PDB file of C-alpha atoms in Angstrom:
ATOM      1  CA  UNK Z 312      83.063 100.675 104.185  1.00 39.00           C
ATOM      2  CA  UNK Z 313      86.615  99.870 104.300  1.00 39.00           C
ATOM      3  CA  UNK Z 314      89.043 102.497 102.333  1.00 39.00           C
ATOM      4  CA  UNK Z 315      85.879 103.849  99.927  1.00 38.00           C
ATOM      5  CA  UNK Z 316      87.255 106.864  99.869  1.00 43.00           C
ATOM      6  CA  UNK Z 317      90.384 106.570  98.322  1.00 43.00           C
ATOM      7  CA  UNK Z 318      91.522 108.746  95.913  1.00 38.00           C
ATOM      8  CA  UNK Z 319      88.425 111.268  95.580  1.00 36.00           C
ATOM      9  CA  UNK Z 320      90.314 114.455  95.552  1.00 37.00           C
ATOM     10  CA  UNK Z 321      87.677 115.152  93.490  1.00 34.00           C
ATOM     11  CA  UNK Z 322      85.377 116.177  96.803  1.00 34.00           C
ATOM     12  CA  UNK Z 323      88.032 117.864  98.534  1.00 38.00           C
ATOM     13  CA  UNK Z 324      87.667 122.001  99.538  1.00 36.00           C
ATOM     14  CA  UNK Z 325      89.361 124.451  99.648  1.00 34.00           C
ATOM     15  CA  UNK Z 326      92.198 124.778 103.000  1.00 35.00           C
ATOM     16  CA  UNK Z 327      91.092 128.108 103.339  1.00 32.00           C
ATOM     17  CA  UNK Z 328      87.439 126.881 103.637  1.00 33.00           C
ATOM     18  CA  UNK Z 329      88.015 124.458 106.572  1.00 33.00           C
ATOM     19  CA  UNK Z 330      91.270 125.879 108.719  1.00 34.00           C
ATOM     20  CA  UNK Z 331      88.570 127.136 111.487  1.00 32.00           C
ATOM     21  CA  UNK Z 332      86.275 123.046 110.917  1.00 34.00           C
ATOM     22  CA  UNK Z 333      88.510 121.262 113.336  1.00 36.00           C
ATOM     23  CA  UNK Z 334      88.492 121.630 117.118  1.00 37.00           C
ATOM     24  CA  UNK Z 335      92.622 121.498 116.931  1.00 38.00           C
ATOM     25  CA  UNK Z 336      92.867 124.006 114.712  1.00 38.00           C
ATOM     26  CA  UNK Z 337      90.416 126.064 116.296  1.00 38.00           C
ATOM     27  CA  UNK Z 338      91.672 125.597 119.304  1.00 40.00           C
ATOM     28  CA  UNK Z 339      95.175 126.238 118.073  1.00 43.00           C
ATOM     29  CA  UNK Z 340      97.095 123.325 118.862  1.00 48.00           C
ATOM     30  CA  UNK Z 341      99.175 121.501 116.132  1.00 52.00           C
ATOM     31  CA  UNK Z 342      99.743 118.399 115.491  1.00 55.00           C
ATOM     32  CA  UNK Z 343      98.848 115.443 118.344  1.00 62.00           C
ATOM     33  CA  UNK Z 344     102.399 114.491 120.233  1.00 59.00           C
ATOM     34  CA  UNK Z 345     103.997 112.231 117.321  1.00 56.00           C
ATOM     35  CA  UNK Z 346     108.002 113.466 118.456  1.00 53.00           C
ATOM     36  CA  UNK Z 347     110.757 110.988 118.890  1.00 51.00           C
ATOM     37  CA  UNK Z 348     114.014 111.403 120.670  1.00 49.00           C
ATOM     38  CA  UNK Z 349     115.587 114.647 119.411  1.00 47.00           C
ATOM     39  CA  UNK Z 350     118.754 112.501 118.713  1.00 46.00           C
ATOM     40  CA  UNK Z 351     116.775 111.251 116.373  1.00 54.00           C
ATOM     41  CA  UNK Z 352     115.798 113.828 114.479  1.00 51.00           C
ATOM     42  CA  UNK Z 353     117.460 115.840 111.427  1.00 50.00           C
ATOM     43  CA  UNK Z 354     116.514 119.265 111.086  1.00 48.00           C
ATOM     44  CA  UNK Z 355     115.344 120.058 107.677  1.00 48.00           C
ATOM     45  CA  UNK Z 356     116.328 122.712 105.182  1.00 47.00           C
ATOM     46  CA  UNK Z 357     113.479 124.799 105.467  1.00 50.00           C
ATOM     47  CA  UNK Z 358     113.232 125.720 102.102  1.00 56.00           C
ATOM     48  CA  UNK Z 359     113.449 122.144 100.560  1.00 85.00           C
ATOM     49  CA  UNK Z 360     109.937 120.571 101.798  1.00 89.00           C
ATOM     50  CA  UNK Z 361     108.146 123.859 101.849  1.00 90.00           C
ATOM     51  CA  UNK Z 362     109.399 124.949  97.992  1.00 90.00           C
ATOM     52  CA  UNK Z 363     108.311 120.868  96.727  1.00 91.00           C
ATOM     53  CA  UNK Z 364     105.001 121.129  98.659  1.00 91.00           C
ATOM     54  CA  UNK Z 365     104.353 124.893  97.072  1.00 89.00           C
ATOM     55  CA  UNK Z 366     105.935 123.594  93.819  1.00 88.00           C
ATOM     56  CA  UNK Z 367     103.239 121.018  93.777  1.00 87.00           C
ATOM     57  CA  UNK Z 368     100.594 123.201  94.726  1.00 89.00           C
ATOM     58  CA  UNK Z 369     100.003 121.789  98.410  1.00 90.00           C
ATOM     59  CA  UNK Z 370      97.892 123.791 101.059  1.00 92.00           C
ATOM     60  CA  UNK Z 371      99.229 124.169 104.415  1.00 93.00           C
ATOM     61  CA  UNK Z 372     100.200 125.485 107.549  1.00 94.00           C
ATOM     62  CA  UNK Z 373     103.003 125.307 109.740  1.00 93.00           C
ATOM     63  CA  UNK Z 374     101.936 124.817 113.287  1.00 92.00           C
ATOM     64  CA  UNK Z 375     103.800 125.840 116.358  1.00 91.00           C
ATOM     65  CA  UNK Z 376     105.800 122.288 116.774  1.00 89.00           C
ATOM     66  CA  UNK Z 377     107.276 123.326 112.768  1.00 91.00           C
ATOM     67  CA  UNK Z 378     104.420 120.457 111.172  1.00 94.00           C
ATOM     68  CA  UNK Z 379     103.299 121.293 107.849  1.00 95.00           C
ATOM     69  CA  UNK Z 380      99.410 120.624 108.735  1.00 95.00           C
ATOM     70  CA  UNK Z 381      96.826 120.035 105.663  1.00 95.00           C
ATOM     71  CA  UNK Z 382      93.034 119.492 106.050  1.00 94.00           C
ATOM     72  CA  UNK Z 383      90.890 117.465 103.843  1.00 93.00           C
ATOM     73  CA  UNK Z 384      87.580 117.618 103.641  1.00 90.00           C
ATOM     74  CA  UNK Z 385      84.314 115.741 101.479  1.00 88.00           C
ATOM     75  CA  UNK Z 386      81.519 117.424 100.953  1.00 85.00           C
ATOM     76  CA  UNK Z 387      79.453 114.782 100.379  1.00 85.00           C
ATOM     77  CA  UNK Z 388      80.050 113.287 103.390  1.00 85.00           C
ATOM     78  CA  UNK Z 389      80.131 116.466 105.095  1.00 89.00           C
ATOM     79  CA  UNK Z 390      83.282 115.471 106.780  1.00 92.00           C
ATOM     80  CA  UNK Z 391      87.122 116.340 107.368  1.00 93.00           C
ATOM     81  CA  UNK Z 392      90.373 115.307 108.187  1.00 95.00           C
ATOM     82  CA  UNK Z 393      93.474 116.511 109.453  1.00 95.00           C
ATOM     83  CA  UNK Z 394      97.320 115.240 107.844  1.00 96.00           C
ATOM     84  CA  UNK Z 395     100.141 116.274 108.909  1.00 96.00           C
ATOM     85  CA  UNK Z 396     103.888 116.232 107.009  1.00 95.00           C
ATOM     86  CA  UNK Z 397     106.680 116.100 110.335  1.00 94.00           C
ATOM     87  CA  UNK Z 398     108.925 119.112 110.521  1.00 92.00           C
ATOM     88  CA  UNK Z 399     111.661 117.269 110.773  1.00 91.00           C
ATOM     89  CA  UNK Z 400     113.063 113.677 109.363  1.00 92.00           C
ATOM     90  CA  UNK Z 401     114.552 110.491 110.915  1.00 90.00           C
ATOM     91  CA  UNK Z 402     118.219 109.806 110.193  1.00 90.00           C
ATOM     92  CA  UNK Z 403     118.014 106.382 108.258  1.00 83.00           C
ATOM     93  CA  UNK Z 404     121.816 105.761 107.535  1.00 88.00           C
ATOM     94  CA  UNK Z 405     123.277 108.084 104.993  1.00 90.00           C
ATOM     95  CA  UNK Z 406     119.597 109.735 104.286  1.00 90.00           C
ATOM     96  CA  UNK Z 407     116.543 110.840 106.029  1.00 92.00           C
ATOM     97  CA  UNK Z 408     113.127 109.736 106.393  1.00 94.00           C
ATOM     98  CA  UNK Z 409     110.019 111.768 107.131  1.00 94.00           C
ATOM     99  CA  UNK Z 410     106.213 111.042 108.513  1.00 96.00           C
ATOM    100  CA  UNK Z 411     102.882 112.194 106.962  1.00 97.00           C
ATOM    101  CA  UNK Z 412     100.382 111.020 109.733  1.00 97.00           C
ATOM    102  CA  UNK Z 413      96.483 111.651 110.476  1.00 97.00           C
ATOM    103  CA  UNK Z 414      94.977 111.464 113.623  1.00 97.00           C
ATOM    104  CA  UNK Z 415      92.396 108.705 113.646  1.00 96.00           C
ATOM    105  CA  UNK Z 416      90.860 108.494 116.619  1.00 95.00           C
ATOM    106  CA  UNK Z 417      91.951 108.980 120.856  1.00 95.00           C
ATOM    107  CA  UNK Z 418      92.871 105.462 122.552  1.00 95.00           C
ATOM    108  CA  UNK Z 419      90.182 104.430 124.792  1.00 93.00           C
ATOM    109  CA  UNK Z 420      91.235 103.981 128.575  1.00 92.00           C
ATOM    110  CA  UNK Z 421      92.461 100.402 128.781  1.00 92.00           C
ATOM    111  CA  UNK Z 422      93.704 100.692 125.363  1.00 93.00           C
ATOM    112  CA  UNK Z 423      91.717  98.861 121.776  1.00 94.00           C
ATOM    113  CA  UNK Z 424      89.858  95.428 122.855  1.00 94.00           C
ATOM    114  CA  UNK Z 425      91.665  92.654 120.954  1.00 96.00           C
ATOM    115  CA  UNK Z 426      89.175  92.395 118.200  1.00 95.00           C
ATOM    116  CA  UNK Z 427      89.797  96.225 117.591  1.00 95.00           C
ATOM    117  CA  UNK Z 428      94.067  95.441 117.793  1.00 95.00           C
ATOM    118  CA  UNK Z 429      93.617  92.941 115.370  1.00 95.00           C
ATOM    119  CA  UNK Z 430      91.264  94.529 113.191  1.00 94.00           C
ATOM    120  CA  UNK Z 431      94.110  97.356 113.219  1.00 95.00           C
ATOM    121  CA  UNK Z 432      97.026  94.937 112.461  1.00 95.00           C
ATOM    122  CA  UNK Z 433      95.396  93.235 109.535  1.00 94.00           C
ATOM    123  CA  UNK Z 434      93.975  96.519 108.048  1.00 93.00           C
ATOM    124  CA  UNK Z 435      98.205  97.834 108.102  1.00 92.00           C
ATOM    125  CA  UNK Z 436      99.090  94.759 106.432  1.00 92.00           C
ATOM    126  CA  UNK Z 437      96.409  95.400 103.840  1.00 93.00           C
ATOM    127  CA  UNK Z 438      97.459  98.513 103.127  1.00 91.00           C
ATOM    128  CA  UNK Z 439     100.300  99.415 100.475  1.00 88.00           C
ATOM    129  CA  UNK Z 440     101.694 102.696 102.034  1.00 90.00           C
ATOM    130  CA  UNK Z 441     101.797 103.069 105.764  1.00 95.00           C
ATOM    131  CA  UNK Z 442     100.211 101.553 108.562  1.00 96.00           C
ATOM    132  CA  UNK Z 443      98.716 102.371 112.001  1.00 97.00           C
ATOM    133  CA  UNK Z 444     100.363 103.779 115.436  1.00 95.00           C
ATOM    134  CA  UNK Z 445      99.609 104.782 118.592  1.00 95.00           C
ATOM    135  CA  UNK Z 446     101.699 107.560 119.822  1.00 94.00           C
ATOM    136  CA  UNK Z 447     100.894 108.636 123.370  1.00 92.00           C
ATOM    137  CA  UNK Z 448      96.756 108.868 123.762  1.00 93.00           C
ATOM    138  CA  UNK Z 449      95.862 108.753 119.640  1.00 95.00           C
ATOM    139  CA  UNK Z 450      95.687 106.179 117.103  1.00 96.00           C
ATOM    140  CA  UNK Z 451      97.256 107.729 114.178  1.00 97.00           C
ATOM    141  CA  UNK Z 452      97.417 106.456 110.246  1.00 97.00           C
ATOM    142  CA  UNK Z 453     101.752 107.149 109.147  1.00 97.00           C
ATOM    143  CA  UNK Z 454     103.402 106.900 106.343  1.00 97.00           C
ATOM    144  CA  UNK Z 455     107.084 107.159 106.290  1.00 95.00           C
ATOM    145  CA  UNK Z 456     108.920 108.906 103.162  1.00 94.00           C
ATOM    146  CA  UNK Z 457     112.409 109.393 101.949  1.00 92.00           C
ATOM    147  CA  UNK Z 458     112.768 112.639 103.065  1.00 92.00           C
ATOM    148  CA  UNK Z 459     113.790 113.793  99.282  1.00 89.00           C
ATOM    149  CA  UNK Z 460     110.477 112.782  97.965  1.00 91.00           C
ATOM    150  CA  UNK Z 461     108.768 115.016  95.530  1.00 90.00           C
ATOM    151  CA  UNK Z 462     106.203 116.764  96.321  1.00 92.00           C
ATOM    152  CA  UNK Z 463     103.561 114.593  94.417  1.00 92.00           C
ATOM    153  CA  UNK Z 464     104.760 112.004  96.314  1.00 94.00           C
ATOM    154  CA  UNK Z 465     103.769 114.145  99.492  1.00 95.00           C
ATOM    155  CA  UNK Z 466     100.711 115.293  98.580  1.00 94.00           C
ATOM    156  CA  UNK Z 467      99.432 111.404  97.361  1.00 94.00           C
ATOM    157  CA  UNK Z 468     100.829 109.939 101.154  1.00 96.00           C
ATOM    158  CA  UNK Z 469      98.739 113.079 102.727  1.00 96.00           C
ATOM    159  CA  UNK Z 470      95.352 112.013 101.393  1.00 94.00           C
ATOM    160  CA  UNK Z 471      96.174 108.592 102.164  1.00 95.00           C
ATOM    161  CA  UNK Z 472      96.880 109.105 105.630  1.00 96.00           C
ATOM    162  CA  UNK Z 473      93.945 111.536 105.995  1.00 96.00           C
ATOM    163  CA  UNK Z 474      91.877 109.355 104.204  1.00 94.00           C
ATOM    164  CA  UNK Z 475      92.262 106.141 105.569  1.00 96.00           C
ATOM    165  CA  UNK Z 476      92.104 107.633 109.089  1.00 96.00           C
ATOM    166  CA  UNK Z 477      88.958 109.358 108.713  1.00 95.00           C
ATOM    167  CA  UNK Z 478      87.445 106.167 107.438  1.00 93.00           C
ATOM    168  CA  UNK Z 479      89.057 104.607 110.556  1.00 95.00           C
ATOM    169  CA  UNK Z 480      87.410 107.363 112.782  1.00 95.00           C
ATOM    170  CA  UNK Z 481      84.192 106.771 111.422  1.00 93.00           C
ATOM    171  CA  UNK Z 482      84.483 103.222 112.075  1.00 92.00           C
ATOM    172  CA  UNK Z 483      85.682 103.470 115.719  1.00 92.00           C
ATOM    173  CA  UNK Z 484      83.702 106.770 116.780  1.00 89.00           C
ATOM    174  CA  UNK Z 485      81.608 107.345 114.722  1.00 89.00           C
ATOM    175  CA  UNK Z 486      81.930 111.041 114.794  1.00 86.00           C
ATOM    176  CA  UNK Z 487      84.055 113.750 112.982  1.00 85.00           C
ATOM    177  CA  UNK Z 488      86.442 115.439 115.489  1.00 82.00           C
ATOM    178  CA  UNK Z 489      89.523 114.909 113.916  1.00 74.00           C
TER     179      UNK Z 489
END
C-alpha cells in the first residue's frame, strides 16, 4: 500500500469539482494551525507565488490565514486530499523557505503508540522530498521549498504532500476526512 499513488495526476478532478468534498472547506476553515513565531516569518510578495502558481496552471484558493489551499482528488478511489502552499516563508539566511503540507490524519489522545512513531520516522527517511510533523493536534506530510521555486516545482511538492498523506490517512484511519 505504501506510496501507490504517486504521481497519478492522471485521476485527479477538477478544484472546482471538489472545493465543497472536504469538511474544512465546507466548513470554512483553512488550513490546520501549521504557524511559527511571526519573527519568523517573511511576508511574501503577493504577486510572486500567486503569478508562478497561475503561470503553471495551479488551482487554488487563498484561505483566511493567506494559505494557498489545493485539493486533490482520485476517482478511482473515490477519495481526496487537501495541500496547502504557506502564505508566508521562513527566513533561512540571506533567502526564504516555504511549506507545502497535507493534513494526514488528527493525533490520537496520548499521542502515536511507538510502533506508529516509528513507522512514521522510517517512512520520512524513505521519502526523497519532505517528511512528517505534528503541529498542534494533526499529523501533517511538509515539504519545505526555496521560496523562489518555480511553480512546477510547487505544483510536483503539492501532490506529494497530498498524496503521501492521504495514503497515510488511509493507513491510520481508515477514512477520508481530510
Amino acid at each position: 500500500m505504501h506510496h501507490r499513488r504517486l504521481f497519478r495526476a492522471s485521476r485527479l478532478l477538477p478544484l472546482a469539482c471538489l472545493l465543497a468534498l472536504s469538511p474544512i472547506v465546507a466548513a470554512g476553515e483553512g488550513a490546520p494551525e501549521r504557524q511559527p513565531p511571526a519573527a519568523d516569518l517573511v511576508p511574501s510578495a503577493e504577486d510572486t507565488l500567486a503569478q508562478r502558481l497561475d503561470a503553471h496552471g495551479v488551482r487554488y484558493e487563498r484561505d483566511e490565514d493567506g494559505d494557498y489551499r489545493v485539493v486533490f482528488a482520485w476517482q478511482q478511489e473515490n477519495r481526496s486530499q487537501l495541500a496547502f502552499v504557506a502564505g508566508s516563508a521562513h527566513v533561512l539566511g540571506d533567502s526564504a523557505v516555504r511549506e507545502v503540507f497535507s493534513p494526514a490524519a488528527p493525533v490520537p489522545a496520548g499521542g502515536f503508540s511507538a510502533e506508529q512513531a516509528d513507522m512514521l520516522l522510517r517512512d520520512s527517511q524513505r521519502n526523497i522530498l519532505g517528511g512528517w510533523e505534528i503541529a498542534g493536534d494533526t499529523l501533517f506530510y511538509v515539504v519545505k521549498l526555496h521560496d523562489d521555486a518555480d511553480g512546477a516545482r510547487f505544483e510536483q511538492a503539492l501532490e506529494i504532500a497530498a498524496q503521501l498523506a492521504d495514503d497515510m490517512e488511509l493507513q491510520l484511519t481508515g477514512e477520508d476526512n481530510l
